[in-house]
Amino acid sequence: MSYPIYKQAIYETTLNLVKVGLIRLSSGNISTRLPDGNIAITPSGILYDKMKPDDIVIMDLGGNKIEGKYKPSSEKALHNEIYKAHPDVNAVVHTHSIHAIAFSTVGIELPVVCLELVFVGGPIPVADYQTPGTVKVGIGAAKHFSEKPGLRGLLLQNHGLVAIGNDLNDAYQNAYNLETGAEIYHLALQTGKKPISLTDFQITQIFEQYKKPGKY
Ligand SMILES: [Zn+2]
């Protein structure tokens, strides 16, 4: 099949993540599932401000390169393990955004204190630490998404965040909401007061208001 349209979409999503500050230099990686079952993913070892659409790599679910002059992201296993465990997930965004990392280092679950965290299916868990780049990171993340079907993003201990979506834009928005929610929670904690969590009833009301069928 022809891949340029998907490469362009990954490229644009990456630039958007750089623009909103979730990606710095080449930290973080983005992928989408293709109609033929393969995966388009950002390349390894290239600064994103130098990246071109054609640098996006096509790989199979085993992480083997199908097309592209660079290697697939060093964190390809994180993406592939999620795709293998969740056939309904069509895009994955992983970032080393600072508020997500900060909370991941203290292992604090993010409570649902704002709409941003409601829409990501909070409370947001922290997956146990695993060496970045290993299959175990992906298995740990995929397990959390299986245990909590409404969850659309989570923290990876001492590492960052990972968000999933029906498509690239959905995964991008989930990553953005998760990082923004972490930033909001951080600011609220600076007051020295305990931030108020929304109740399950309030969350249900919010979904009804936004015409969403429950927690996704
Ligand atoms: Zn990472």
CSV table of C-alpha atoms and ligand atoms in Angstrom, one decimal:
chain,number,residue,atom,x,y,z
A,1,MET,CA,0.0,0.0,0.0
A,2,SER,CA,1.0,3.7,-0.3
A,3,TYR,CA,2.1,5.3,2.9
A,4,PRO,CA,2.8,9.0,2.3
A,5,ILE,CA,-0.5,10.2,3.7
A,6,TYR,CA,0.1,8.4,7.0
A,7,LYS,CA,3.7,9.6,7.2
A,8,GLN,CA,2.5,13.2,6.7
A,9,ALA,CA,-0.1,12.7,9.5
A,10,ILE,CA,2.6,11.4,11.9
A,11,TYR,CA,4.9,14.3,10.9
A,12,GLU,CA,2.2,16.9,11.6
A,13,THR,CA,1.2,15.4,14.9
A,14,THR,CA,4.9,15.4,16.0
A,15,LEU,CA,5.2,19.1,15.1
A,16,ASN,CA,2.0,19.9,17.0
A,17,LEU,CA,3.4,18.1,20.1
A,18,VAL,CA,6.6,20.2,19.7
A,19,LYS,CA,4.6,23.3,19.3
A,20,VAL,CA,2.6,22.8,22.6
A,21,GLY,CA,5.7,21.8,24.5
A,22,LEU,CA,5.1,18.1,25.1
A,23,ILE,CA,8.1,17.1,23.0
A,24,ARG,CA,11.6,18.7,23.3
A,25,LEU,CA,14.5,17.7,21.0
A,26,SER,CA,13.8,14.1,20.0
A,27,SER,CA,12.2,12.8,23.3
A,28,GLY,CA,8.9,11.1,22.8
A,29,ASN,CA,7.5,9.1,19.8
A,30,ILE,CA,4.3,8.8,17.9
A,31,SER,CA,2.7,6.0,15.8
A,32,THR,CA,-0.5,5.0,14.0
A,33,ARG,CA,-1.9,1.7,12.9
A,34,LEU,CA,-2.2,1.4,9.1
A,35,PRO,CA,-5.0,-0.3,7.2
A,36,ASP,CA,-2.6,-3.2,6.2
A,37,GLY,CA,-1.9,-3.9,9.8
A,38,ASN,CA,1.6,-2.3,9.8
A,39,ILE,CA,2.6,0.7,12.0
A,40,ALA,CA,3.9,4.1,11.0
A,41,ILE,CA,6.2,5.5,13.7
A,42,THR,CA,8.7,8.3,14.2
A,43,PRO,CA,12.3,7.4,13.5
A,44,SER,CA,15.1,6.9,16.1
A,45,GLY,CA,17.9,9.3,16.5
A,46,ILE,CA,16.8,12.3,14.6
A,47,LEU,CA,15.9,15.7,16.1
A,48,TYR,CA,12.3,16.5,15.3
A,49,ASP,CA,13.1,20.0,14.0
A,50,LYS,CA,15.2,18.3,11.3
A,51,MET,CA,12.7,15.5,10.5
A,52,LYS,CA,10.8,15.3,7.2
A,53,PRO,CA,7.6,13.4,6.5
A,54,ASP,CA,9.5,10.9,4.5
A,55,ASP,CA,11.7,10.1,7.5
A,56,ILE,CA,8.7,8.4,9.2
A,57,VAL,CA,9.3,4.6,9.4
A,58,ILE,CA,6.9,1.8,8.5
A,59,MET,CA,7.3,-1.3,10.6
A,60,ASP,CA,5.4,-4.5,11.4
A,61,LEU,CA,4.0,-5.4,14.8
A,62,GLY,CA,7.2,-7.3,15.5
A,63,GLY,CA,9.2,-4.1,15.2
A,64,ASN,CA,10.8,-5.1,11.9
A,65,LYS,CA,11.3,-2.2,9.5
A,66,ILE,CA,9.3,-2.4,6.3
A,67,GLU,CA,10.2,1.0,4.8
A,68,GLY,CA,12.3,4.0,5.7
A,69,LYS,CA,15.9,5.1,5.9
A,70,TYR,CA,16.1,5.3,9.7
A,71,LYS,CA,15.4,2.8,12.4
A,72,PRO,CA,12.0,2.8,14.0
A,73,SER,CA,11.8,4.6,17.4
A,74,SER,CA,13.9,2.9,20.1
A,75,GLU,CA,10.6,2.7,22.1
A,76,LYS,CA,8.8,0.8,19.3
A,77,ALA,CA,7.9,-2.0,21.7
A,78,LEU,CA,5.8,0.3,23.9
A,79,HIS,CA,3.7,1.1,20.8
A,80,ASN,CA,3.5,-2.5,19.5
A,81,GLU,CA,2.6,-4.1,22.8
A,82,ILE,CA,-0.3,-1.7,23.1
A,83,TYR,CA,-1.5,-2.3,19.5
A,84,LYS,CA,-1.2,-6.1,20.0
A,85,ALA,CA,-3.3,-6.0,23.2
A,86,HIS,CA,-5.8,-3.4,22.0
A,87,PRO,CA,-7.1,-3.9,18.4
A,88,ASP,CA,-9.4,-0.8,18.8
A,89,VAL,CA,-6.4,1.5,19.4
A,90,ASN,CA,-5.2,3.1,16.2
A,91,ALA,CA,-2.7,5.7,17.5
A,92,VAL,CA,-0.2,6.0,20.4
A,93,VAL,CA,1.6,9.1,21.6
A,94,HIS,CA,4.4,8.8,24.1
A,95,THR,CA,6.1,12.0,25.5
A,96,HIS,CA,8.7,12.9,28.1
A,97,SER,CA,6.7,16.0,29.1
A,98,ILE,CA,7.8,17.4,32.4
A,99,HIS,CA,4.7,17.5,34.5
A,100,ALA,CA,3.9,13.9,33.6
A,101,ILE,CA,7.5,12.8,34.4
A,102,ALA,CA,7.5,14.8,37.7
A,103,PHE,CA,4.4,13.0,39.1
A,104,SER,CA,5.6,9.7,37.7
A,105,THR,CA,8.8,10.0,39.8
A,106,VAL,CA,6.8,10.1,43.1
A,107,GLY,CA,4.4,7.4,41.9
A,108,ILE,CA,1.3,9.6,42.6
A,109,GLU,CA,-1.9,8.6,40.8
A,110,LEU,CA,-3.4,11.8,39.3
A,111,PRO,CA,-6.9,12.4,40.8
A,112,VAL,CA,-9.7,13.8,38.7
A,113,VAL,CA,-9.5,17.4,39.6
A,114,CYS,CA,-10.3,19.0,36.2
A,115,LEU,CA,-12.0,18.3,32.8
A,116,GLU,CA,-8.7,17.5,31.2
A,117,LEU,CA,-8.3,14.5,33.5
A,118,VAL,CA,-12.0,13.5,33.1
A,119,PHE,CA,-11.5,13.1,29.4
A,120,VAL,CA,-8.4,10.9,29.7
A,121,GLY,CA,-10.4,8.6,32.0
A,122,GLY,CA,-8.8,9.6,35.3
A,123,PRO,CA,-7.8,8.8,38.0
A,124,ILE,CA,-4.5,8.3,36.1
A,125,PRO,CA,-2.4,5.4,37.3
A,126,VAL,CA,1.4,5.1,37.2
A,127,ALA,CA,2.7,2.0,35.5
A,128,ASP,CA,5.7,0.4,37.4
A,129,TYR,CA,9.1,1.3,36.3
A,130,GLN,CA,10.7,-0.7,33.4
A,131,THR,CA,13.8,0.0,31.4
A,132,PRO,CA,12.8,2.4,28.6
A,133,GLY,CA,12.9,0.7,25.2
A,134,THR,CA,12.1,-2.8,26.5
A,135,VAL,CA,9.0,-4.9,25.8
A,136,LYS,CA,8.1,-4.7,29.5
A,137,VAL,CA,7.3,-1.0,29.3
A,138,GLY,CA,4.6,-1.8,26.7
A,139,ILE,CA,3.3,-4.9,28.5
A,140,GLY,CA,2.9,-2.8,31.7
A,141,ALA,CA,1.1,0.0,29.9
A,142,ALA,CA,-1.2,-2.3,27.9
A,143,LYS,CA,-2.2,-4.1,31.1
A,144,HIS,CA,-3.4,-0.9,32.7
A,145,PHE,CA,-5.4,0.0,29.6
A,146,SER,CA,-7.0,-3.5,29.8
A,147,GLU,CA,-7.8,-3.2,33.5
A,148,LYS,CA,-9.5,0.1,33.0
A,149,PRO,CA,-11.3,0.3,29.6
A,150,GLY,CA,-12.1,4.1,29.9
A,151,LEU,CA,-8.4,5.0,30.5
A,152,ARG,CA,-6.9,6.9,27.5
A,153,GLY,CA,-3.5,7.8,29.1
A,154,LEU,CA,-1.2,6.9,31.9
A,155,LEU,CA,2.1,7.7,33.6
A,156,LEU,CA,5.2,5.5,33.2
A,157,GLN,CA,7.2,5.7,36.4
A,158,ASN,CA,10.3,7.9,36.2
A,159,HIS,CA,9.8,8.1,32.4
A,160,GLY,CA,6.8,10.0,31.0
A,161,LEU,CA,3.3,9.5,29.7
A,162,VAL,CA,1.6,7.4,27.1
A,163,ALA,CA,-1.7,8.2,25.5
A,164,ILE,CA,-3.9,6.1,23.1
A,165,GLY,CA,-6.6,7.1,20.7
A,166,ASN,CA,-9.0,6.0,17.9
A,167,ASP,CA,-6.8,8.1,15.6
A,168,LEU,CA,-3.8,10.4,15.8
A,169,ASN,CA,-5.7,13.5,16.6
A,170,ASP,CA,-7.5,11.6,19.5
A,171,ALA,CA,-4.2,10.3,20.9
A,172,TYR,CA,-2.7,13.8,20.5
A,173,GLN,CA,-5.5,15.4,22.5
A,174,ASN,CA,-5.4,12.7,25.2
A,175,ALA,CA,-1.6,13.3,25.6
A,176,TYR,CA,-2.2,17.1,25.7
A,177,ASN,CA,-5.0,16.7,28.3
A,178,LEU,CA,-3.0,14.4,30.5
A,179,GLU,CA,0.0,16.7,30.5
A,180,THR,CA,-2.2,19.8,31.1
A,181,GLY,CA,-4.1,18.0,33.9
A,182,ALA,CA,-0.7,17.1,35.6
A,183,GLU,CA,0.3,20.8,35.3
A,184,ILE,CA,-3.0,22.0,36.8
A,185,TYR,CA,-2.7,19.5,39.7
A,186,HIS,CA,0.9,20.6,40.3
A,187,LEU,CA,-0.2,24.2,40.5
A,188,ALA,CA,-3.1,23.4,42.8
A,189,LEU,CA,-0.8,21.6,45.2
A,190,GLN,CA,1.4,24.7,45.5
A,191,THR,CA,-1.4,26.4,47.5
A,192,GLY,CA,-0.8,23.9,50.3
A,193,LYS,CA,-4.4,22.9,50.2
A,194,LYS,CA,-5.8,19.5,49.1
A,195,PRO,CA,-7.2,19.8,45.6
A,196,ILE,CA,-10.9,18.7,45.4
A,197,SER,CA,-11.5,15.7,43.2
A,198,LEU,CA,-14.7,15.4,41.2
A,199,THR,CA,-17.1,12.8,42.3
A,200,ASP,CA,-18.3,9.9,40.2
A,201,PHE,CA,-21.7,11.6,39.9
A,202,GLN,CA,-20.1,14.8,38.8
A,203,ILE,CA,-18.0,13.0,36.2
A,204,THR,CA,-21.1,11.2,34.9
A,205,GLN,CA,-22.8,14.5,34.6
A,206,ILE,CA,-19.9,15.9,32.7
A,207,PHE,CA,-20.0,13.1,30.2
A,208,GLU,CA,-23.7,13.5,29.7
A,209,GLN,CA,-23.2,17.2,29.2
A,210,TYR,CA,-20.5,16.6,26.6
A,211,LYS,CA,-22.7,13.8,25.0
A,212,LYS,CA,-20.2,11.1,25.6
A,213,PRO,CA,-21.3,7.5,26.3
A,214,GLY,CA,-19.9,7.1,29.8
A,215,LYS,CA,-16.2,7.1,30.4
A,216,TYR,CA,-15.5,6.5,26.7
B,1,ZN,ZN,10.3,7.4,26.5
